[in-house]
CSV table of N, CA, C and O in Angstrom, one decimal:
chain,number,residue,atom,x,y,z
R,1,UNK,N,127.7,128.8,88.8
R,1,UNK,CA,127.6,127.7,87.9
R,1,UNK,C,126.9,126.5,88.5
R,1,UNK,O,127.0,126.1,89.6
R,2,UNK,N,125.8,126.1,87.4
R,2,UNK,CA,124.9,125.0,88.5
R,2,UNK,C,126.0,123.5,88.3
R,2,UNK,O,126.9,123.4,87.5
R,3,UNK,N,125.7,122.4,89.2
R,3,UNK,CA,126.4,121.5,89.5
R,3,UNK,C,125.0,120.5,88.9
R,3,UNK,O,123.8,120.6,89.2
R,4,UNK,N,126.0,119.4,87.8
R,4,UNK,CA,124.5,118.5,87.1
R,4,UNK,C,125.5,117.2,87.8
R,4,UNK,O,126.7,116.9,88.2
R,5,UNK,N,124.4,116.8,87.6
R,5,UNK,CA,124.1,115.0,88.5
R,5,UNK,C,124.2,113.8,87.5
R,5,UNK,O,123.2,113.5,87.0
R,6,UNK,N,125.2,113.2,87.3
R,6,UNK,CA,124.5,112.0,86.8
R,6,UNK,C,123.2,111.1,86.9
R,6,UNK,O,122.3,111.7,87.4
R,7,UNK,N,123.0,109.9,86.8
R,7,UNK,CA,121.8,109.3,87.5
R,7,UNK,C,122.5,108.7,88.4
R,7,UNK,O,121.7,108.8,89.4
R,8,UNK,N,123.4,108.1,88.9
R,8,UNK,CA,123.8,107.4,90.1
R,8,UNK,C,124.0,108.2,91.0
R,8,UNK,O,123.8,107.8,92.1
R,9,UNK,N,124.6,109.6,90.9
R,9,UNK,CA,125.2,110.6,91.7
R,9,UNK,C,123.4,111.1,92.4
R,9,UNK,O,123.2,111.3,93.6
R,10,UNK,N,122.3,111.3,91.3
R,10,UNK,CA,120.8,111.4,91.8
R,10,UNK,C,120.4,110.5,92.4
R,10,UNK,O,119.3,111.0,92.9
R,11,UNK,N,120.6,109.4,92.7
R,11,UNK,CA,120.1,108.2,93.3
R,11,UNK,C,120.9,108.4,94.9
R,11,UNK,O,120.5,108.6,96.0
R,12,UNK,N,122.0,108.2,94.4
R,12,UNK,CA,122.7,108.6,96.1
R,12,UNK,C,122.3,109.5,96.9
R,12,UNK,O,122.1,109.3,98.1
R,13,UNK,N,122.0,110.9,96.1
R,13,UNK,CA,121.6,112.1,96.5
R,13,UNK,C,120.1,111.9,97.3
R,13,UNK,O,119.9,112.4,98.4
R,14,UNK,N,119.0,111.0,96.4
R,14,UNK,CA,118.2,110.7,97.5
R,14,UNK,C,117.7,109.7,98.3
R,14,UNK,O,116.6,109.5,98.9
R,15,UNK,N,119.0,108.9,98.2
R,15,UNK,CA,118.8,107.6,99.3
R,15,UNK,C,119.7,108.6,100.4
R,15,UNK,O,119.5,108.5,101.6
R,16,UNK,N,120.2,109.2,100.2
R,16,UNK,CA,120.4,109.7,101.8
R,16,UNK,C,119.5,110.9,102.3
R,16,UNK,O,119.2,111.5,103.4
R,17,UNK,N,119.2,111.1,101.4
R,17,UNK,CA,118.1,112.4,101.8
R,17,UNK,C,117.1,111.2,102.7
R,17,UNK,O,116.8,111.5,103.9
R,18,UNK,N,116.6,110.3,102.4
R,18,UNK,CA,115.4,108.9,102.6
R,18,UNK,C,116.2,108.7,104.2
R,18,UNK,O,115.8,108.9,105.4
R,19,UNK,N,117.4,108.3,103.9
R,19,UNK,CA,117.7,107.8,105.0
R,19,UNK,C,118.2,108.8,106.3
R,19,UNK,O,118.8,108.2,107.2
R,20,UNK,N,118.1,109.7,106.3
R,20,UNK,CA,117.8,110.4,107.3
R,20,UNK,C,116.6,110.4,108.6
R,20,UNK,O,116.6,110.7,109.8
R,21,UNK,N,115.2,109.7,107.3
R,21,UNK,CA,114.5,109.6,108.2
R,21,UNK,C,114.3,107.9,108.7
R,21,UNK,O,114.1,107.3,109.8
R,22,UNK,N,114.4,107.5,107.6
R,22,UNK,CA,114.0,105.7,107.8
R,22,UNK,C,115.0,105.1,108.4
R,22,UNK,O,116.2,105.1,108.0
R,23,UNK,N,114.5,104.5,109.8
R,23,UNK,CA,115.2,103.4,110.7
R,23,UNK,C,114.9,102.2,111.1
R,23,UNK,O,113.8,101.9,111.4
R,24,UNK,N,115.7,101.6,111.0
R,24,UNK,CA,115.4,100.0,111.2
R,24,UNK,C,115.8,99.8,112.7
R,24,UNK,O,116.8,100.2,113.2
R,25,UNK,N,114.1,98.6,113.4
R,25,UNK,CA,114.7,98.0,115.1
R,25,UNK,C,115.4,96.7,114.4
R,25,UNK,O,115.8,96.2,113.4
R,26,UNK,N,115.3,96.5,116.1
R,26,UNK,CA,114.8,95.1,115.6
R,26,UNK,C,113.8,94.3,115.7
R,26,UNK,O,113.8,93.1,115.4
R,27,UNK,N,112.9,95.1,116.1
R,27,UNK,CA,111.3,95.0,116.0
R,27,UNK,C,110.7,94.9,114.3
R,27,UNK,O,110.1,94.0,113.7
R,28,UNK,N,111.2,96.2,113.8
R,28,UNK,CA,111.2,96.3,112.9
R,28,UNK,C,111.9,97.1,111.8
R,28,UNK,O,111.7,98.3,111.4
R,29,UNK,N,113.0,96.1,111.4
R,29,UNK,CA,114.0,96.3,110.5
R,29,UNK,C,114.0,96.9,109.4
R,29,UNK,O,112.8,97.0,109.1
R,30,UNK,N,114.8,97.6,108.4
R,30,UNK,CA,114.5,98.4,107.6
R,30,UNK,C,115.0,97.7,106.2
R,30,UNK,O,116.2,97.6,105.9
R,31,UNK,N,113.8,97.2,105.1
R,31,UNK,CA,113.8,96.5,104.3
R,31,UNK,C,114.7,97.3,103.2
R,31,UNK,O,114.3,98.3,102.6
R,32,UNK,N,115.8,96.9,103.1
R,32,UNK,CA,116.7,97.9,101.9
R,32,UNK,C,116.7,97.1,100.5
R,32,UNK,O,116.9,95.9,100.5
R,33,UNK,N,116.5,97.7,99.4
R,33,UNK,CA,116.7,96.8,98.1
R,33,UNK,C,117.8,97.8,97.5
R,33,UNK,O,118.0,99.0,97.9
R,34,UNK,N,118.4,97.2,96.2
R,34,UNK,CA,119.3,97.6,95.3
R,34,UNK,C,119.3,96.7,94.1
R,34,UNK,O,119.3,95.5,93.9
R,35,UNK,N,119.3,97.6,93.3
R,35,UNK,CA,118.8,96.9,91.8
R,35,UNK,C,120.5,97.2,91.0
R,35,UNK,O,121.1,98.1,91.4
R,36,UNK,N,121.0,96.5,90.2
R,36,UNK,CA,121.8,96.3,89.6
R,36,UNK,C,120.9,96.1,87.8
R,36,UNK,O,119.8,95.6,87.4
R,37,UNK,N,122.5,96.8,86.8
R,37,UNK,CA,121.6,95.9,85.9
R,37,UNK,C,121.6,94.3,85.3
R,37,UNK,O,121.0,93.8,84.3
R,38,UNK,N,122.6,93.5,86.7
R,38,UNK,CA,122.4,92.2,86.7
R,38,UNK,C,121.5,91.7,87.6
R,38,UNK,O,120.8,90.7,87.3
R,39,UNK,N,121.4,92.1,88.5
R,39,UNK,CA,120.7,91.3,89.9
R,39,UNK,C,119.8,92.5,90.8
R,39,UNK,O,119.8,93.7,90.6
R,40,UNK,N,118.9,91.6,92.0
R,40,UNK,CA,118.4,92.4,92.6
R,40,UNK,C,118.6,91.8,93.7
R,40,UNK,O,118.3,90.7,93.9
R,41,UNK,N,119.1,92.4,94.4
R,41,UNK,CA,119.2,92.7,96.6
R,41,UNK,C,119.0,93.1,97.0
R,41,UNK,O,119.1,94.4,96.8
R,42,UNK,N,118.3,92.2,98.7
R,42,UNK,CA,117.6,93.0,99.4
R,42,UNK,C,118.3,92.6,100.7
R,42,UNK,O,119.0,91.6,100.9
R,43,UNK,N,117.9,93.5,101.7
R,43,UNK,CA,118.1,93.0,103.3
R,43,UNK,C,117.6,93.4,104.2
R,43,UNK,O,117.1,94.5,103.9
R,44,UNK,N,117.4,92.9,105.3
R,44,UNK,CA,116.6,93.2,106.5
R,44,UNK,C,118.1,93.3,106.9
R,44,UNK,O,119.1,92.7,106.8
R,45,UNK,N,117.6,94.9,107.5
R,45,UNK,CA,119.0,95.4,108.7
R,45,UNK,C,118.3,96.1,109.7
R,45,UNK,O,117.3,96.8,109.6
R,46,UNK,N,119.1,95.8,111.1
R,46,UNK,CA,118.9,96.7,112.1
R,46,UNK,C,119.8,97.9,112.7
R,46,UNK,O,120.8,97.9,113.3
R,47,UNK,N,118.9,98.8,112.2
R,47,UNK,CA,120.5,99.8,112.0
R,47,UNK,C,120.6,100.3,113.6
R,47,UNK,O,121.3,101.3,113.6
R,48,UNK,N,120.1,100.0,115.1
R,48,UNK,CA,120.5,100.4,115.7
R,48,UNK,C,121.5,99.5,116.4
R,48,UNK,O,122.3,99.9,117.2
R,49,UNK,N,121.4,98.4,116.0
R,49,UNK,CA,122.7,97.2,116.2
R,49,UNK,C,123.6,96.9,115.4
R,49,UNK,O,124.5,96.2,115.6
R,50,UNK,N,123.5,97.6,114.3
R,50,UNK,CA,124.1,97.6,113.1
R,50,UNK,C,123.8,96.3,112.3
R,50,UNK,O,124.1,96.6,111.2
R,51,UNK,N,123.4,95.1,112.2
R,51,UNK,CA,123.6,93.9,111.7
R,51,UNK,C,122.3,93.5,110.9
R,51,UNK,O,121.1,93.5,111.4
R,52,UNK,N,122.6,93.1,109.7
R,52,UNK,CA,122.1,92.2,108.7
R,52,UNK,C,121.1,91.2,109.5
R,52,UNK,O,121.8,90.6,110.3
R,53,UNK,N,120.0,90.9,109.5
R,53,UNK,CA,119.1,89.8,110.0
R,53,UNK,C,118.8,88.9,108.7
R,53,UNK,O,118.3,87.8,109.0
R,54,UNK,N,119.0,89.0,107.5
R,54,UNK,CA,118.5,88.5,106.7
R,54,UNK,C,118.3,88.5,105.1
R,54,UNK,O,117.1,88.9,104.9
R,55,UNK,N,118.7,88.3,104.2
R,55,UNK,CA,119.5,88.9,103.1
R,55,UNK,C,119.2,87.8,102.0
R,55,UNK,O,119.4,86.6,102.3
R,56,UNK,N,118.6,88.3,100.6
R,56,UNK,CA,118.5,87.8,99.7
R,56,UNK,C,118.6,88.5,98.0
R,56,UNK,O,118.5,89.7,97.9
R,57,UNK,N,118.9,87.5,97.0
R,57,UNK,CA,119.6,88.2,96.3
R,57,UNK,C,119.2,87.0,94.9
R,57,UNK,O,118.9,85.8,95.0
R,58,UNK,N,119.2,88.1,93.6
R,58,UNK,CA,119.4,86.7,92.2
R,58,UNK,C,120.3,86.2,92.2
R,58,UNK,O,120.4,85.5,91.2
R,59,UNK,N,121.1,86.2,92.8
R,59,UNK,CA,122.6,85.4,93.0
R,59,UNK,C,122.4,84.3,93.5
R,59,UNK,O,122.6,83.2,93.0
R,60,UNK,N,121.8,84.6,94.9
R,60,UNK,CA,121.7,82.8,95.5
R,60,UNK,C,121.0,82.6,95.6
R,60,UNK,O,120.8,81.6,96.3
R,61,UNK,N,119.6,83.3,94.6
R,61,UNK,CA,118.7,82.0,94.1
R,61,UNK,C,119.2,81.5,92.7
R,61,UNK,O,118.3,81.0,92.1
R,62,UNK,N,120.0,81.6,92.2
R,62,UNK,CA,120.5,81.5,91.0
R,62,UNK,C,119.6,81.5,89.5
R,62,UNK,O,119.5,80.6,88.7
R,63,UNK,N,119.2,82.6,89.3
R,63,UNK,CA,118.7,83.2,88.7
R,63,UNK,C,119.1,83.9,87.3
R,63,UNK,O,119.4,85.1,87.2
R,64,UNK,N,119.0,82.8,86.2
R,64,UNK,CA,119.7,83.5,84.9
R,64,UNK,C,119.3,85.1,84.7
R,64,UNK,O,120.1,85.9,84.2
R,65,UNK,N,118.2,85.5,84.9
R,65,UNK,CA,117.7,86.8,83.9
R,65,UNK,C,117.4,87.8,85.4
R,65,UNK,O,117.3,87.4,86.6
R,66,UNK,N,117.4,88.8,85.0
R,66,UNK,CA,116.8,89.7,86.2
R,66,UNK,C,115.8,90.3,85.7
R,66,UNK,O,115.9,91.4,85.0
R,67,UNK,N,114.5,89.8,86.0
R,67,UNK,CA,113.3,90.5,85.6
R,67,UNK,C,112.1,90.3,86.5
R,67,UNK,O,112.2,89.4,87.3
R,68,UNK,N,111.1,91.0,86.4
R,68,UNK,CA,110.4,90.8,87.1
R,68,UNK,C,110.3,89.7,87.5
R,68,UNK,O,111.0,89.7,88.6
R,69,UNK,N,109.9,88.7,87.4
R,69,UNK,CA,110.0,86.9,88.0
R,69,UNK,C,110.5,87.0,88.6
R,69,UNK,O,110.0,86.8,89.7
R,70,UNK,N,112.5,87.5,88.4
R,70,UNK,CA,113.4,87.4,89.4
R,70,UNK,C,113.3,88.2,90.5
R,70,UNK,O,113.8,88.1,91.6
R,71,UNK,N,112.7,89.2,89.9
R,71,UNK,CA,112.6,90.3,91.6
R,71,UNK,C,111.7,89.5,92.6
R,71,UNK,O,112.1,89.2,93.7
R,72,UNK,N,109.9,89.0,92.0
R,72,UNK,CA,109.4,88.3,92.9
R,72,UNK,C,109.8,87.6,93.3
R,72,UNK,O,109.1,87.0,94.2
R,73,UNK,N,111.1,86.9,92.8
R,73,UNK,CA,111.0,85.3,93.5
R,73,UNK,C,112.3,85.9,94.5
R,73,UNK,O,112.9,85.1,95.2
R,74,UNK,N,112.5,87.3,94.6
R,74,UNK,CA,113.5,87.5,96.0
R,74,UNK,C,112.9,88.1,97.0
R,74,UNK,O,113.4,88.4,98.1
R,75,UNK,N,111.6,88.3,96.7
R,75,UNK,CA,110.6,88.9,97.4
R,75,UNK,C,109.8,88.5,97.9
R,75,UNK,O,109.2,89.1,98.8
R,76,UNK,N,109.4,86.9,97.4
R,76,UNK,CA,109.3,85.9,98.4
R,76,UNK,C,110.0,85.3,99.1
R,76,UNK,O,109.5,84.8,100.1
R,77,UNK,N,111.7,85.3,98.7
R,77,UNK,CA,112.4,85.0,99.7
R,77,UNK,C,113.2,85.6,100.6
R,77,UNK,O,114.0,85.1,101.4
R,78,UNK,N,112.8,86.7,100.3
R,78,UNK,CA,113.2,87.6,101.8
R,78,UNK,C,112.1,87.5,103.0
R,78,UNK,O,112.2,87.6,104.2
R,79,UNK,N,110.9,87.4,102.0
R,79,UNK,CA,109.7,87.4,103.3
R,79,UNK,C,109.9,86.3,104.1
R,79,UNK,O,109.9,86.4,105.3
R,80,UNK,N,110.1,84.8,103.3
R,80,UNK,CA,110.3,83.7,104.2
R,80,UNK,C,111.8,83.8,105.0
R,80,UNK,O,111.8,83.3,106.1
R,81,UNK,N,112.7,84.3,104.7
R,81,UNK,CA,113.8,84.4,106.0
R,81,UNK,C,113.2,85.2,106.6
R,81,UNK,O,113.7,85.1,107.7
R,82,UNK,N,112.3,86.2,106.8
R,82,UNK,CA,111.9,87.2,107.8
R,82,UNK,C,111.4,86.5,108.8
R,82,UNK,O,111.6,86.4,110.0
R,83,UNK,N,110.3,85.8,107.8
R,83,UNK,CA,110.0,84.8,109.1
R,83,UNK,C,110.8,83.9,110.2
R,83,UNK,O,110.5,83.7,111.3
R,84,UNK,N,111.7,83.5,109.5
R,84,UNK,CA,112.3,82.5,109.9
R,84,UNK,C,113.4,83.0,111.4
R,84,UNK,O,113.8,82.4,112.4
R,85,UNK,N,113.7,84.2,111.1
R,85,UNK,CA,114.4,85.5,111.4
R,85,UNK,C,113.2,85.9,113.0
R,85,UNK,O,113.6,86.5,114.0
R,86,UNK,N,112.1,85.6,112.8
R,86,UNK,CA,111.2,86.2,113.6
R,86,UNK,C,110.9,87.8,113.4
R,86,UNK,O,110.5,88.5,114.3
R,87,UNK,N,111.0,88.2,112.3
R,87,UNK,CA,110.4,89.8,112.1
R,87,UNK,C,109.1,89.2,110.9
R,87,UNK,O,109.0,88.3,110.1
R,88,UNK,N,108.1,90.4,111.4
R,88,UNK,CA,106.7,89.8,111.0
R,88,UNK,C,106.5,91.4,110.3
R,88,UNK,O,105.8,91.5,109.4
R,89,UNK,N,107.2,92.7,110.7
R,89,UNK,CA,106.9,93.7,109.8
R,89,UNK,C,108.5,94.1,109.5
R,89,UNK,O,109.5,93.4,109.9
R,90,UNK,N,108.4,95.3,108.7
R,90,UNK,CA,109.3,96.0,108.3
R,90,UNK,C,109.2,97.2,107.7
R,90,UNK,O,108.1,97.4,107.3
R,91,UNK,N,110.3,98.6,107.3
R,91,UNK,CA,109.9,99.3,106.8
R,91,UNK,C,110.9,99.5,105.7
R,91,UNK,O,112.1,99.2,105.7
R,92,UNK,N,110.3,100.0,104.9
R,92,UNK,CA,110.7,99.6,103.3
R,92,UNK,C,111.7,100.9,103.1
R,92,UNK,O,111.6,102.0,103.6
R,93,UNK,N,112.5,100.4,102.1
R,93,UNK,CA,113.8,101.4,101.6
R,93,UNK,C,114.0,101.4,100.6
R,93,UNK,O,115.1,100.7,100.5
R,94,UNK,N,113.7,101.8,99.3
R,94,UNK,CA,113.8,101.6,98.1
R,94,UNK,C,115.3,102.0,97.6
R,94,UNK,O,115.6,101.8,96.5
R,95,UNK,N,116.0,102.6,98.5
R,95,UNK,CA,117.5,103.0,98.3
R,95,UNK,C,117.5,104.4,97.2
R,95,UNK,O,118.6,104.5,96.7
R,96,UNK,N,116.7,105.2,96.9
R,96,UNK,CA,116.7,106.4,96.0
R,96,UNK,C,116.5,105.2,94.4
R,96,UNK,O,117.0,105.3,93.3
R,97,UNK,N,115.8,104.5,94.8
R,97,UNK,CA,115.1,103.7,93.2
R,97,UNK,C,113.7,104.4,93.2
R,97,UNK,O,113.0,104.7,94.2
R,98,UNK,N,113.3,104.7,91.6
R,98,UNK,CA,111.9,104.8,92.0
R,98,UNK,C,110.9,103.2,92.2
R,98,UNK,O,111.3,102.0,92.1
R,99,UNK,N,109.9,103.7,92.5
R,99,UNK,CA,108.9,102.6,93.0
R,99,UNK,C,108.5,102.3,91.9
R,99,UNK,O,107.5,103.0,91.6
R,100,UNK,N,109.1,101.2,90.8
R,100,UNK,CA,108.5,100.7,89.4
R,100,UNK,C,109.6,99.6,89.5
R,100,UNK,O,110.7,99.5,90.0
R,101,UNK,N,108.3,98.7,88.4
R,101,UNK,CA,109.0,97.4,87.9
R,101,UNK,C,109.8,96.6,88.5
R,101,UNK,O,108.9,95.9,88.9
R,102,UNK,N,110.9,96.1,88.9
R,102,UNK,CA,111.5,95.3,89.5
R,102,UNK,C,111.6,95.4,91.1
R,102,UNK,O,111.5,94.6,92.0
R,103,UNK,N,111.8,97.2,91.1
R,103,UNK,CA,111.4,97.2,92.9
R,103,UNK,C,109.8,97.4,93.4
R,103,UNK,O,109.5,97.5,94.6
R,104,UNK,N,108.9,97.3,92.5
R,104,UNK,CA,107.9,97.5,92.6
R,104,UNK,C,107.4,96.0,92.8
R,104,UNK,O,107.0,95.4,93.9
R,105,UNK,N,107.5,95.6,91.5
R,105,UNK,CA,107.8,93.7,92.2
R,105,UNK,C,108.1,92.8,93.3
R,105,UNK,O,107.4,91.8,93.6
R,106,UNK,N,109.3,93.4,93.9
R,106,UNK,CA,109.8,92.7,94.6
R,106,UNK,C,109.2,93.0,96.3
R,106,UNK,O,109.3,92.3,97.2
R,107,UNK,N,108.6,94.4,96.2
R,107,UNK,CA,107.8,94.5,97.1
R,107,UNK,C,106.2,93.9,97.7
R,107,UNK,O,105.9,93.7,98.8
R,108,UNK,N,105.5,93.7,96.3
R,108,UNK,CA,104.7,93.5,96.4
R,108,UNK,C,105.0,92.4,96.4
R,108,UNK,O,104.9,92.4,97.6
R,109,UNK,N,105.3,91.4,96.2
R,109,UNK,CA,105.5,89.7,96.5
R,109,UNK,C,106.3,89.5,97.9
R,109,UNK,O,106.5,88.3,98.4
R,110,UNK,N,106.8,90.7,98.5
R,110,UNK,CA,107.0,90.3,99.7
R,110,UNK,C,105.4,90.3,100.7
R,110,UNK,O,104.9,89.5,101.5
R,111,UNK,N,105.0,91.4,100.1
R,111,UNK,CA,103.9,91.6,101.2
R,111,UNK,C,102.7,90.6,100.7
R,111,UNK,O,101.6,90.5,101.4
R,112,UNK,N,102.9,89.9,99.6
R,112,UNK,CA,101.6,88.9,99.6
R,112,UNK,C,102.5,87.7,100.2
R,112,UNK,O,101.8,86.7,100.1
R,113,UNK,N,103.8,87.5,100.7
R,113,UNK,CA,104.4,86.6,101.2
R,113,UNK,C,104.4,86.8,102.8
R,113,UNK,O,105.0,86.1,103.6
R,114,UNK,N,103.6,88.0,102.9
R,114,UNK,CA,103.1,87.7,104.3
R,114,UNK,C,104.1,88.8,105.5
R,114,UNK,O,103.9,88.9,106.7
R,115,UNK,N,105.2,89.6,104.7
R,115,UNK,CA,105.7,90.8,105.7
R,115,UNK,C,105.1,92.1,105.3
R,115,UNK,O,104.9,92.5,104.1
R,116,UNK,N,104.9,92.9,106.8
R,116,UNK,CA,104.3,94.2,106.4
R,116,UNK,C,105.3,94.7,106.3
R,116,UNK,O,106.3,94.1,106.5
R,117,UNK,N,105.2,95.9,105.9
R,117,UNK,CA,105.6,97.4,105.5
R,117,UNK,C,104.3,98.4,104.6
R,117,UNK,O,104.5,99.5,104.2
């Protein structure tokens, strides 16, 4: 009997598959996002220290709508705490999201805000 997936049970399925290989220093941290269908969050973590460097979210920019706008404008403010943080790259983790629209966004306005990945 085959075993079916919901879509969140598929998403789990391949953010851990991802995260087997992707690791965050603290050279260079591993950019995690998570999309909600209210909000979008992201973090700079160092998973060999275990700890959060830096973390942003439509929450605390207070952000009525979650849409693209709102993804860039957490995607510029993740890049500016990075800075502030002292990490100048990073490597990106889309958490088993595909690469469209809000996470696609919020990447690209990180990296024209000046952090690699």
């Amino acid at each position: 009997m085959l075993k079916q997936f919901d879509r969140k049970q598929a998403r789990q399925k391949r953010h851990r598959r991802v995260r087997v290989r992707v690791r965050g220093t603290s050279e260079r941290p591993r950019l995690t996002v998570f999309r909600s269908l209210s909000h979008v969050y992201v973090q700079l973590i160092d998973d060999v220290q275990g700890r959060t460097l830096a973390a942003a979210s439509t929450l605390q920019l207070k952000t009525q709508k979650s849409d693209l706008g709102a993804a860039q404008a957490v995607g510029r403010a993740i890049a500016e705490r990075a800075k502030d943080a002292g990490v100048a790259a990073a490597v990106f983790d889309r958490s088993g999201f595909l690469y469209h629209g809000r996470v696609k966004a919020l990447a690209d306005a990180a990296r024209e805000a000046g952090l690699e990945f």
